Short mmCIF file of C-alpha atoms in Angstrom, two decimals:
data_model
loop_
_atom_site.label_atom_id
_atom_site.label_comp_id
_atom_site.label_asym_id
_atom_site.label_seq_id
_atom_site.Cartn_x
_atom_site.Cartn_y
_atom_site.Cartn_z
CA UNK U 140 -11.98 95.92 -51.79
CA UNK U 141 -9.38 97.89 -53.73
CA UNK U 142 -7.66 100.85 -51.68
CA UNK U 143 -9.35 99.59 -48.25
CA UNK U 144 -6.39 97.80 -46.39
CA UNK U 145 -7.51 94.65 -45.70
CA UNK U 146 -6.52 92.52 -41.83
CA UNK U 147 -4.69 89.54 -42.01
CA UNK U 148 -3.08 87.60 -39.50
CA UNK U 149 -5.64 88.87 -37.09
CA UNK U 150 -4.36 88.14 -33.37
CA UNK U 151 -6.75 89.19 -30.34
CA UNK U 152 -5.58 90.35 -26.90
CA UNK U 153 -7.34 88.80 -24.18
CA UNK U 154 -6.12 90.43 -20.95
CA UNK U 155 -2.45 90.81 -21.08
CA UNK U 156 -1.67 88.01 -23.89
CA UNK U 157 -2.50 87.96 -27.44
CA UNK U 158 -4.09 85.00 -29.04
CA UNK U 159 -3.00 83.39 -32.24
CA UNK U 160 -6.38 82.04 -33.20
CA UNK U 161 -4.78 80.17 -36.17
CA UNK U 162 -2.49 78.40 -34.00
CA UNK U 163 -3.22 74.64 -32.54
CA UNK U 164 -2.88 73.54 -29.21
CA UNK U 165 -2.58 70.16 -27.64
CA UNK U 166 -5.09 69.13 -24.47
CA UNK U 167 -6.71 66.46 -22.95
CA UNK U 168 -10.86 66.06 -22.69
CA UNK U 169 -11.12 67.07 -18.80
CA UNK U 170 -14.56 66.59 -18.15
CA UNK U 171 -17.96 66.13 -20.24
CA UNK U 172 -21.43 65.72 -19.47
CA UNK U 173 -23.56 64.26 -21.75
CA UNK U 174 -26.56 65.57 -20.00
CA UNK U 175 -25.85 68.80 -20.65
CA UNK U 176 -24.49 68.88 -24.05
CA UNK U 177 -20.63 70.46 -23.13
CA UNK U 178 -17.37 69.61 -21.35
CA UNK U 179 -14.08 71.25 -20.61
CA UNK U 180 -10.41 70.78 -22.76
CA UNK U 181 -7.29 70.99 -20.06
CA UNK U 182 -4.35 72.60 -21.28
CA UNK U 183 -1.45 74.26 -20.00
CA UNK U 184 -0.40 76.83 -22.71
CA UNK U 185 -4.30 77.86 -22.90
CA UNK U 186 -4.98 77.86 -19.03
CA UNK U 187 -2.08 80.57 -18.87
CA UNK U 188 -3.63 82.67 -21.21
CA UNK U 189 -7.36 82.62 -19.98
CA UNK U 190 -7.23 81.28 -16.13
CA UNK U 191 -9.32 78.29 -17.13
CA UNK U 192 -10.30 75.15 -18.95
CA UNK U 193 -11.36 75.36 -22.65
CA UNK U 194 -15.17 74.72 -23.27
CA UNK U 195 -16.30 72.04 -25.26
CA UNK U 196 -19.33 71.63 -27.34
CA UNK U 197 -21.20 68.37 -27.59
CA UNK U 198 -20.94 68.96 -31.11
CA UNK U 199 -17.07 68.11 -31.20
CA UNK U 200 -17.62 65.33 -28.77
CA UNK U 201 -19.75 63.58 -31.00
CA UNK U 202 -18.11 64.22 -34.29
CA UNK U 203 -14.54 62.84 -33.05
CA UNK U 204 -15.76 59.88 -30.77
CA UNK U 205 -14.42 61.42 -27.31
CA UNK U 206 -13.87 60.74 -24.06
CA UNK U 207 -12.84 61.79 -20.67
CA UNK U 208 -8.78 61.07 -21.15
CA UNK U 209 -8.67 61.42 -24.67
CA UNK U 210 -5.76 63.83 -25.96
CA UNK U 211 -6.58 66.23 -28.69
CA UNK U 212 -5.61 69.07 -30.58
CA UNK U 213 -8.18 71.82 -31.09
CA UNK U 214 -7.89 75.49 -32.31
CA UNK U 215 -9.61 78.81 -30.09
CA UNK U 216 -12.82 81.00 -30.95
CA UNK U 217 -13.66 83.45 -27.97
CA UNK U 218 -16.70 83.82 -28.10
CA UNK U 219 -18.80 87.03 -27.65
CA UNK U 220 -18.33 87.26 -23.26
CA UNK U 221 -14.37 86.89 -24.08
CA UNK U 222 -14.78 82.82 -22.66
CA UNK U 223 -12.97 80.67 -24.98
CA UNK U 224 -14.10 77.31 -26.75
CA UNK U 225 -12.16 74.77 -28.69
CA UNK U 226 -12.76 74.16 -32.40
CA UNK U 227 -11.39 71.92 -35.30
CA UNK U 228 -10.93 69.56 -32.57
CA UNK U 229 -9.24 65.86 -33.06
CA UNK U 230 -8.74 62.94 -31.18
CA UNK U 231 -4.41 62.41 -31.12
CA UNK U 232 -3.86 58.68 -31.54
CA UNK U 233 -0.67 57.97 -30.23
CA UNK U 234 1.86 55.89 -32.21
CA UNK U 235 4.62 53.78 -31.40
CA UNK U 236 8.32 55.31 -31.07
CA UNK U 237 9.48 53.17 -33.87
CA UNK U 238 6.39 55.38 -36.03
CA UNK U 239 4.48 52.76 -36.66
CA UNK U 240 1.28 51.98 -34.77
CA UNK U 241 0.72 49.22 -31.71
CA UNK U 242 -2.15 46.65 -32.97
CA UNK U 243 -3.98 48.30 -29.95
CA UNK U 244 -3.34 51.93 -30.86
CA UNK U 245 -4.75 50.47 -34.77
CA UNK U 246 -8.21 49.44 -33.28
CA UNK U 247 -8.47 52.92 -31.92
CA UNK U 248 -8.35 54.55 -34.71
CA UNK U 249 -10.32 51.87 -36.55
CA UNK U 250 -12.82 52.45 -33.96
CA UNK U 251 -12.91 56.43 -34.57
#
């Protein structure tokens, strides 16, 4: 609205760290259980900054195919109790050092 300053760039402080939620992390699925709908995202750089795993919604799990194992990259929301949980999440398919992908590493991503 003109002559209210408007945020951008917002970053949040949880504990003694701020959080670029526009930034994208790299992680691996941890755990999930189907039965209950969620799972958990290890990942260094996040685990420093909240003490713990990333949460997971089945949602994400479904719409990218994953696994236990699979390596992703995801984005953070904290949600209203200050817990984070991953979104934009995608599966990373890995690809061969010479940048082009292993006939294996193609039927994954077919398979997607």
């Amino acid at each position: 609205q003109a002559g209210n300053p408007q945020a951008r760039n917002v970053e949040r402080r949880v504990g003694s760290h701020w959080v670029d939620f526009s930034k994208v992390y790299v992680g691996s699925v941890k755990d999930y259980r189907e039965e209950k709908g969620f799972g958990f995202i290890a990942c260094p750089e996040t685990h420093y900054i909240f003490q713990s795993d990333i949460f997971l919604h089945k949602n994400e799990v479904e719409k990218n195919n994953l696994s236990k194992g699979n390596r992703v990259t995801f984005s953070i929301q904290v949600n209203k109790n200050n817990r984070p949980q991953a979104r934009s999440v995608e599966r990373l398919v890995p690809t061969s050092f010479s940048g082009e992908r292993s006939e294996e590493e193609t039927e994954m991503a077919v398979d997607a």
